[in-house]
Amino acid sequence: MRFFSIILIVFCSGVMNGQDISKLVSISFENVDKKTVLSRLENQTDVTFYYLDEWLGEELITKEYQNVTLKTILDDLFSDTVLNYYFLKEKEVVLTSNIVIYDNLPDRFFGEEKDSLVVNKPKQKIAPVFYTKKKSLNEAKISTVKIGKASVYSKEKYELSGYARNFTTGKPIQNLAILVEGKDLVATTDKNGYYLLELPAGENILSTTSLGIADSKKRVILYNNGTLDFDLTESLEVLDEVLLESNRDENIKDVVTGKEQVDVEASKNIPLVLGERDVLKVATALPGITTAGEGAAGLNVRGGKADQNLTLLDDALIYNPQHFFGLFSALNPFTIGKVDIYKGAIPAEYGGRLSSVFDIKTKDARTDKLGVEASIGPVTGNVTVETPVVKDKSGLLFGARGAYANWILRSLDEETLNNSQASFYDAILKYNHEINENNKINATGYYSRDDFSITSDSIYVYSNRAFSLRWDHTFNDKHKGNVLLTNSQYKFDINFDGDSNNDFNLGYSVEETEVKLQMKYELNPMYKFHYGIANKLYQVRPGSIKPDGDGSIVTPFSIPKEKALESAAFISGRFDFTPKFSVNAGVRYSLYNALGEGTQRKYEENRPRNEGTVTNTIQYENNEVIETYDGVELRLSSRYIIKPDLSIKAGYSNTYQYIHTLSNNTTVSPIDTWKLSDLNIAPQKAQQYSFGVFKNLNESTYEISLEGFYKKLDNIVDFKVGSQILLNENIETEVLQGEGKAYGVEFLLRKNKGKFNGWFSYTYSRSFVKLDSEFAEERVNNGEFFPANYDKPHDISLVSNYKFTKRFSLSANFVYQTGRPVTFPVGQFILNGSEFVVFSDRNKFRIPDFYRLDLGFNIEGNHKNKKLAHSFWTISIYNVLGRNNPFSVFFVADDGEIRALQSSVFSIPVPSITYNLKF
């Protein structure tokens, strides 16, 4: 420990160049540590080195030097370390760890206090290490970090970057503010926890602050560009307020119009049918999002059809995200981390649908310790397990859910349903791995299945399968991106077992595989870009029927497979022109090719499509292009902040959709099929305009928004009266394509804080269809606009929760909707001895209005930190008022008269109790 014995000599000696440093040395080293290197140099040069052993490390040196000075050798040995050296006098060298020893003081050292640590001296800049200003007692307690190797400063400013993460969970901390005390400098971490700061050389005091995260402070001495990571702990003060404040004023600042978010955690307090948590059902309580009716699968967003929604689970498409005729979601609520809904100016990276995008992200599995969440209710059971694979690096999430719902059908007062059955299950598996700070991979697999039999002779089975693999890579602090590989499949089977020898199996499937590259580039905090390319392969098996059993007389039949390739390139950017005015603009170019092999018919122009107007039948080889469609899609939204709590937004978008559902039912059915655009069926198109005003009150306790929209649609798909959809190899003869329009106003009032919170939403929306042709068989309602099946002008939702204490709360959910349109018989006549029914214009009448009130009482277990598990009870009553809401109206002939009958799903109050456990 000779270093301390020399410190006094350093300050008493003025000799710097008295030694002979020009003597040439020849020496070599092979796999020896630095201490051995210095010892051999001492023996060969008679120079004595002073240092601490722990400074030298364990690195092994292999070097050879021929006729060089000792200074050259030391410069090379210490070039990649924090070690410096000082020739004290002849034959004596002092090593220092990240300290530069100077034997001359700068000009005016005693004349004035230095505000900057960069001091000018003739012909060079020096770093004054030994004469920094005196620190206060509090500053002296701050930990000090040195970045780079202490040396003469080459610049006045350097870049400091790094990563902030939660020390407990290992997850990145976003929106963490990093401030530089005494200087007007600040940086904020992005969603992946990264930040970038440009700092003056020398000493800087950095402090961090964020809601829910304990504040920290560090003294940073900056000698060069470098990195500094922050491992921070959670704040233990008022944890229940963190969620309320984290997105404060986000509704005012967000530039994208028509965007909604579902609070996944808060959804557990909303009473729903049979106590099952369901983020999609919660979404229908938001303005502009509705369903065709109770028990109806599919969502209608801003006057759009149910097939015009893009539902993504970790970037993979889910064709049918619902179980049991729409009563339950097919998405496990315990595994969902975030739900973003775009119903206005859809971002340019999304394509292929006209109305909306439901971007659902699962949680990352825990990497620190095991976590389990489970629930059991009247008809479903659910369990989710999270476990580390490599501690603090990777984790595995597994969720499984099943239903035992047969007793519901047996309890219904309907004799024809006594032999019916229904069950479903879904499972999800996710693996997330942080390879290093610049690379991360996520892989998700999902499967769901429904089995039901509404009559004793048919069993219906439908399933979803999805897979996604994502690699995120950070090139630098400004440039990052990801590569996606996804695969999705939806299929159904009908197994018919009749009383005669006509048993059969009928099957259908649609599958798509997509590869996508997405990049993000931040030119500066005001200009950010997002660009990429995507390729998607569709494969549709339109249906096949096979005899079931040796005695079946059913003739096998199969419709040829359809195939298509959809490619796209997109670029978008956010431009913050001023702190108040921002624009998000993007463009997407999509190219669609319908591919062989297959057969396509051509029909006479200006004639209806039927068997009598076929002019040619064309056979296409495998992968031969049948037809090409393309289009440029613009996405534009803007925001202007009038005051910190008041903003206005406007948006425009146009979209293309190349795949369509084939259904002549009023609502979505599990056996609806999908049809690709081809020679005879053109892609659907839409344009949407929107404008909104957004206001916060009482420090964001209340949010108010009013947003209007107008949507124009072309080539929307509908069908002729009495059309045959299933197993029709010439489906274009049944398809009608026409115009559509939708418009509306959406109002939202939300209370975020206090014992009483929730929201009230009201939507006035109209949706119309026009099917016009010069031929009567292809014209509906005389070619005039008529209400779509899902046109429901008035939609009111009230969701509320009152907290008596932190453990006990009461929730309510009220829904009112205008009855949907229907077509009624208006008369009958007899012709040639046969009786015929005359129907009204399509969708001229409406079923009665719908309303429902649900109540729930929530009981949480005690909030002790050190307990094995946390529990949560929900006691709810669905349809408290016992309203007999009509699901549909149908007609039967009874003694020569036509009678209207009404069907309902739940016409009585339905109580349930659900127990949740989490540890």
PDB file of N, CA and C in Angstrom, residues 132-190:
ATOM      1  N   THR A 132     -12.617  21.450  -6.739  1.00  0.00           N
ATOM      2  CA  THR A 132     -14.054  21.658  -6.927  1.00  0.00           C
ATOM      3  C   THR A 132     -14.615  22.402  -5.728  1.00  0.00           C
ATOM      4  N   LYS A 133     -15.761  23.113  -5.972  1.00  0.00           N
ATOM      5  CA  LYS A 133     -16.299  23.939  -4.904  1.00  0.00           C
ATOM      6  C   LYS A 133     -16.775  23.071  -3.743  1.00  0.00           C
ATOM      7  N   LYS A 134     -16.865  23.667  -2.584  1.00  0.00           N
ATOM      8  CA  LYS A 134     -17.211  22.946  -1.372  1.00  0.00           C
ATOM      9  C   LYS A 134     -18.634  22.417  -1.435  1.00  0.00           C
ATOM     10  N   LYS A 135     -18.858  21.157  -1.028  1.00  0.00           N
ATOM     11  CA  LYS A 135     -20.161  20.526  -1.058  1.00  0.00           C
ATOM     12  C   LYS A 135     -20.878  20.739   0.265  1.00  0.00           C
ATOM     13  N   SER A 136     -22.230  20.869   0.157  1.00  0.00           N
ATOM     14  CA  SER A 136     -23.031  20.934   1.367  1.00  0.00           C
ATOM     15  C   SER A 136     -23.076  19.553   2.007  1.00  0.00           C
ATOM     16  N   LEU A 137     -23.619  19.490   3.233  1.00  0.00           N
ATOM     17  CA  LEU A 137     -23.695  18.210   3.932  1.00  0.00           C
ATOM     18  C   LEU A 137     -24.573  17.223   3.178  1.00  0.00           C
ATOM     19  N   ASN A 138     -25.718  17.687   2.617  1.00  0.00           N
ATOM     20  CA  ASN A 138     -26.604  16.809   1.872  1.00  0.00           C
ATOM     21  C   ASN A 138     -25.952  16.311   0.599  1.00  0.00           C
ATOM     22  N   GLU A 139     -25.219  17.209  -0.102  1.00  0.00           N
ATOM     23  CA  GLU A 139     -24.551  16.807  -1.336  1.00  0.00           C
ATOM     24  C   GLU A 139     -23.471  15.773  -1.058  1.00  0.00           C
ATOM     25  N   ALA A 140     -22.836  15.894   0.107  1.00  0.00           N
ATOM     26  CA  ALA A 140     -21.760  14.958   0.425  1.00  0.00           C
ATOM     27  C   ALA A 140     -22.276  13.531   0.582  1.00  0.00           C
ATOM     28  N   LYS A 141     -23.583  13.381   0.894  1.00  0.00           N
ATOM     29  CA  LYS A 141     -24.158  12.046   1.067  1.00  0.00           C
ATOM     30  C   LYS A 141     -24.566  11.401  -0.252  1.00  0.00           C
ATOM     31  N   ILE A 142     -24.556  12.159  -1.350  1.00  0.00           N
ATOM     32  CA  ILE A 142     -24.959  11.631  -2.641  1.00  0.00           C
ATOM     33  C   ILE A 142     -23.841  10.758  -3.195  1.00  0.00           C
ATOM     34  N   SER A 143     -24.215   9.601  -3.727  1.00  0.00           N
ATOM     35  CA  SER A 143     -23.199   8.731  -4.316  1.00  0.00           C
ATOM     36  C   SER A 143     -22.653   9.370  -5.586  1.00  0.00           C
ATOM     37  N   THR A 144     -21.378   9.137  -5.836  1.00  0.00           N
ATOM     38  CA  THR A 144     -20.695   9.726  -6.989  1.00  0.00           C
ATOM     39  C   THR A 144     -20.347   8.647  -7.998  1.00  0.00           C
ATOM     40  N   VAL A 145     -20.627   8.955  -9.275  1.00  0.00           N
ATOM     41  CA  VAL A 145     -20.315   8.041 -10.363  1.00  0.00           C
ATOM     42  C   VAL A 145     -19.442   8.780 -11.358  1.00  0.00           C
ATOM     43  N   LYS A 146     -18.344   8.145 -11.760  1.00  0.00           N
ATOM     44  CA  LYS A 146     -17.468   8.744 -12.761  1.00  0.00           C
ATOM     45  C   LYS A 146     -17.670   8.024 -14.082  1.00  0.00           C
ATOM     46  N   ILE A 147     -17.921   8.799 -15.125  1.00  0.00           N
ATOM     47  CA  ILE A 147     -18.186   8.254 -16.454  1.00  0.00           C
ATOM     48  C   ILE A 147     -17.000   8.567 -17.355  1.00  0.00           C
ATOM     49  N   GLY A 148     -16.391   7.535 -17.873  1.00  0.00           N
ATOM     50  CA  GLY A 148     -15.226   7.725 -18.722  1.00  0.00           C
ATOM     51  C   GLY A 148     -13.953   7.806 -17.894  1.00  0.00           C
ATOM     52  N   LYS A 149     -12.868   8.016 -18.572  1.00  0.00           N
ATOM     53  CA  LYS A 149     -11.556   8.078 -17.929  1.00  0.00           C
ATOM     54  C   LYS A 149     -11.149   9.525 -17.727  1.00  0.00           C
ATOM     55  N   ALA A 150     -10.741   9.849 -16.506  1.00  0.00           N
ATOM     56  CA  ALA A 150     -10.315  11.211 -16.205  1.00  0.00           C
ATOM     57  C   ALA A 150      -9.159  11.609 -17.102  1.00  0.00           C
ATOM     58  N   SER A 151      -9.307  12.723 -17.816  1.00  0.00           N
ATOM     59  CA  SER A 151      -8.290  13.182 -18.748  1.00  0.00           C
ATOM     60  C   SER A 151      -8.580  14.622 -19.102  1.00  0.00           C
ATOM     61  N   VAL A 152      -7.771  15.186 -19.957  1.00  0.00           N
ATOM     62  CA  VAL A 152      -8.037  16.526 -20.475  1.00  0.00           C
ATOM     63  C   VAL A 152      -9.298  16.471 -21.312  1.00  0.00           C
ATOM     64  N   TYR A 153     -10.237  17.391 -21.041  1.00  0.00           N
ATOM     65  CA  TYR A 153     -11.492  17.378 -21.788  1.00  0.00           C
ATOM     66  C   TYR A 153     -11.258  17.736 -23.244  1.00  0.00           C
ATOM     67  N   SER A 154     -11.854  16.921 -24.133  1.00  0.00           N
ATOM     68  CA  SER A 154     -11.760  17.218 -25.558  1.00  0.00           C
ATOM     69  C   SER A 154     -12.964  18.012 -26.035  1.00  0.00           C
ATOM     70  N   LYS A 155     -14.088  17.977 -25.273  1.00  0.00           N
ATOM     71  CA  LYS A 155     -15.289  18.724 -25.622  1.00  0.00           C
ATOM     72  C   LYS A 155     -15.878  19.332 -24.355  1.00  0.00           C
ATOM     73  N   GLU A 156     -16.765  20.308 -24.558  1.00  0.00           N
ATOM     74  CA  GLU A 156     -17.433  20.917 -23.422  1.00  0.00           C
ATOM     75  C   GLU A 156     -18.660  20.128 -23.007  1.00  0.00           C
ATOM     76  N   LYS A 157     -19.229  19.309 -23.911  1.00  0.00           N
ATOM     77  CA  LYS A 157     -20.421  18.529 -23.602  1.00  0.00           C
ATOM     78  C   LYS A 157     -20.242  17.085 -24.077  1.00  0.00           C
ATOM     79  N   TYR A 158     -20.874  16.177 -23.319  1.00  0.00           N
ATOM     80  CA  TYR A 158     -20.845  14.766 -23.682  1.00  0.00           C
ATOM     81  C   TYR A 158     -22.262  14.194 -23.555  1.00  0.00           C
ATOM     82  N   GLU A 159     -22.473  13.018 -24.188  1.00  0.00           N
ATOM     83  CA  GLU A 159     -23.771  12.349 -24.126  1.00  0.00           C
ATOM     84  C   GLU A 159     -23.764  11.280 -23.030  1.00  0.00           C
ATOM     85  N   LEU A 160     -24.832  11.292 -22.239  1.00  0.00           N
ATOM     86  CA  LEU A 160     -25.044  10.273 -21.213  1.00  0.00           C
ATOM     87  C   LEU A 160     -26.362   9.570 -21.521  1.00  0.00           C
ATOM     88  N   SER A 161     -26.319   8.263 -21.641  1.00  0.00           N
ATOM     89  CA  SER A 161     -27.531   7.498 -21.924  1.00  0.00           C
ATOM     90  C   SER A 161     -27.605   6.342 -20.936  1.00  0.00           C
ATOM     91  N   GLY A 162     -28.750   5.679 -20.926  1.00  0.00           N
ATOM     92  CA  GLY A 162     -28.884   4.552 -20.012  1.00  0.00           C
ATOM     93  C   GLY A 162     -30.302   4.026 -19.978  1.00  0.00           C
ATOM     94  N   TYR A 163     -30.569   3.265 -18.919  1.00  0.00           N
ATOM     95  CA  TYR A 163     -31.794   2.481 -18.811  1.00  0.00           C
ATOM     96  C   TYR A 163     -32.261   2.543 -17.374  1.00  0.00           C
ATOM     97  N   ALA A 164     -33.580   2.743 -17.179  1.00  0.00           N
ATOM     98  CA  ALA A 164     -34.156   2.760 -15.836  1.00  0.00           C
ATOM     99  C   ALA A 164     -35.086   1.567 -15.679  1.00  0.00           C
ATOM    100  N   ARG A 165     -34.933   0.851 -14.583  1.00  0.00           N
ATOM    101  CA  ARG A 165     -35.799  -0.304 -14.356  1.00  0.00           C
ATOM    102  C   ARG A 165     -36.195  -0.407 -12.895  1.00  0.00           C
ATOM    103  N   ASN A 166     -37.297  -1.118 -12.679  1.00  0.00           N
ATOM    104  CA  ASN A 166     -37.777  -1.378 -11.341  1.00  0.00           C
ATOM    105  C   ASN A 166     -36.883  -2.447 -10.699  1.00  0.00           C
ATOM    106  N   PHE A 167     -36.251  -2.113  -9.595  1.00  0.00           N
ATOM    107  CA  PHE A 167     -35.292  -3.027  -8.962  1.00  0.00           C
ATOM    108  C   PHE A 167     -35.970  -4.317  -8.509  1.00  0.00           C
ATOM    109  N   THR A 168     -37.255  -4.231  -8.138  1.00  0.00           N
ATOM    110  CA  THR A 168     -37.969  -5.397  -7.627  1.00  0.00           C
ATOM    111  C   THR A 168     -38.407  -6.334  -8.738  1.00  0.00           C
ATOM    112  N   THR A 169     -39.010  -5.758  -9.788  1.00  0.00           N
ATOM    113  CA  THR A 169     -39.570  -6.592 -10.860  1.00  0.00           C
ATOM    114  C   THR A 169     -38.647  -6.755 -12.053  1.00  0.00           C
ATOM    115  N   GLY A 170     -37.659  -5.871 -12.197  1.00  0.00           N
ATOM    116  CA  GLY A 170     -36.774  -5.916 -13.351  1.00  0.00           C
ATOM    117  C   GLY A 170     -37.378  -5.325 -14.610  1.00  0.00           C
ATOM    118  N   LYS A 171     -38.591  -4.784 -14.535  1.00  0.00           N
ATOM    119  CA  LYS A 171     -39.249  -4.235 -15.715  1.00  0.00           C
ATOM    120  C   LYS A 171     -38.841  -2.784 -15.936  1.00  0.00           C
ATOM    121  N   PRO A 172     -38.836  -2.326 -17.187  1.00  0.00           N
ATOM    122  CA  PRO A 172     -38.438  -0.946 -17.466  1.00  0.00           C
ATOM    123  C   PRO A 172     -39.422   0.055 -16.872  1.00  0.00           C
ATOM    124  N   ILE A 173     -38.901   1.226 -16.536  1.00  0.00           N
ATOM    125  CA  ILE A 173     -39.728   2.322 -16.009  1.00  0.00           C
ATOM    126  C   ILE A 173     -39.859   3.367 -17.098  1.00  0.00           C
ATOM    127  N   GLN A 174     -41.060   3.621 -17.547  1.00  0.00           N
ATOM    128  CA  GLN A 174     -41.268   4.632 -18.578  1.00  0.00           C
ATOM    129  C   GLN A 174     -41.738   5.934 -17.936  1.00  0.00           C
ATOM    130  N   ASN A 175     -41.534   7.033 -18.659  1.00  0.00           N
ATOM    131  CA  ASN A 175     -41.932   8.372 -18.211  1.00  0.00           C
ATOM    132  C   ASN A 175     -41.251   8.777 -16.910  1.00  0.00           C
ATOM    133  N   LEU A 176     -40.031   8.266 -16.684  1.00  0.00           N
ATOM    134  CA  LEU A 176     -39.230   8.702 -15.543  1.00  0.00           C
ATOM    135  C   LEU A 176     -38.518   9.992 -15.923  1.00  0.00           C
ATOM    136  N   ALA A 177     -38.694  11.040 -15.127  1.00  0.00           N
ATOM    137  CA  ALA A 177     -38.041  12.322 -15.394  1.00  0.00           C
ATOM    138  C   ALA A 177     -36.657  12.334 -14.760  1.00  0.00           C
ATOM    139  N   ILE A 178     -35.627  12.659 -15.554  1.00  0.00           N
ATOM    140  CA  ILE A 178     -34.245  12.773 -15.077  1.00  0.00           C
ATOM    141  C   ILE A 178     -33.840  14.230 -15.234  1.00  0.00           C
ATOM    142  N   LEU A 179     -33.659  14.910 -14.095  1.00  0.00           N
ATOM    143  CA  LEU A 179     -33.382  16.335 -14.101  1.00  0.00           C
ATOM    144  C   LEU A 179     -31.943  16.598 -13.713  1.00  0.00           C
ATOM    145  N   VAL A 180     -31.360  17.673 -14.270  1.00  0.00           N
ATOM    146  CA  VAL A 180     -29.997  18.090 -13.940  1.00  0.00           C
ATOM    147  C   VAL A 180     -30.108  19.346 -13.087  1.00  0.00           C
ATOM    148  N   GLU A 181     -29.724  19.245 -11.840  1.00  0.00           N
ATOM    149  CA  GLU A 181     -29.887  20.360 -10.916  1.00  0.00           C
ATOM    150  C   GLU A 181     -29.008  21.534 -11.317  1.00  0.00           C
ATOM    151  N   GLY A 182     -29.602  22.717 -11.229  1.00  0.00           N
ATOM    152  CA  GLY A 182     -28.858  23.927 -11.540  1.00  0.00           C
ATOM    153  C   GLY A 182     -28.736  24.207 -13.019  1.00  0.00           C
ATOM    154  N   LYS A 183     -29.258  23.340 -13.858  1.00  0.00           N
ATOM    155  CA  LYS A 183     -29.184  23.520 -15.308  1.00  0.00           C
ATOM    156  C   LYS A 183     -30.552  23.214 -15.893  1.00  0.00           C
ATOM    157  N   ASP A 184     -30.913  23.879 -16.938  1.00  0.00           N
ATOM    158  CA  ASP A 184     -32.220  23.696 -17.569  1.00  0.00           C
ATOM    159  C   ASP A 184     -32.169  22.492 -18.505  1.00  0.00           C
ATOM    160  N   LEU A 185     -31.929  21.328 -17.920  1.00  0.00           N
ATOM    161  CA  LEU A 185     -31.816  20.106 -18.695  1.00  0.00           C
ATOM    162  C   LEU A 185     -32.688  19.029 -18.062  1.00  0.00           C
ATOM    163  N   VAL A 186     -33.415  18.283 -18.903  1.00  0.00           N
ATOM    164  CA  VAL A 186     -34.268  17.209 -18.411  1.00  0.00           C
ATOM    165  C   VAL A 186     -34.443  16.175 -19.519  1.00  0.00           C
ATOM    166  N   ALA A 187     -34.569  14.920 -19.143  1.00  0.00           N
ATOM    167  CA  ALA A 187     -34.847  13.839 -20.088  1.00  0.00           C
ATOM    168  C   ALA A 187     -35.933  12.949 -19.492  1.00  0.00           C
ATOM    169  N   THR A 188     -36.674  12.247 -20.365  1.00  0.00           N
ATOM    170  CA  THR A 188     -37.730  11.341 -19.935  1.00  0.00           C
ATOM    171  C   THR A 188     -37.506   9.980 -20.576  1.00  0.00           C
ATOM    172  N   THR A 189     -37.625   8.924 -19.796  1.00  0.00           N
ATOM    173  CA  THR A 189     -37.428   7.580 -20.336  1.00  0.00           C
ATOM    174  C   THR A 189     -38.600   7.203 -21.238  1.00  0.00           C
ATOM    175  N   ASP A 190     -38.294   6.422 -22.296  1.00  0.00           N
ATOM    176  CA  ASP A 190     -39.341   5.969 -23.202  1.00  0.00           C
ATOM    177  C   ASP A 190     -40.008   4.721 -22.628  1.00  0.00           C
TER     178      ASP A 190
END
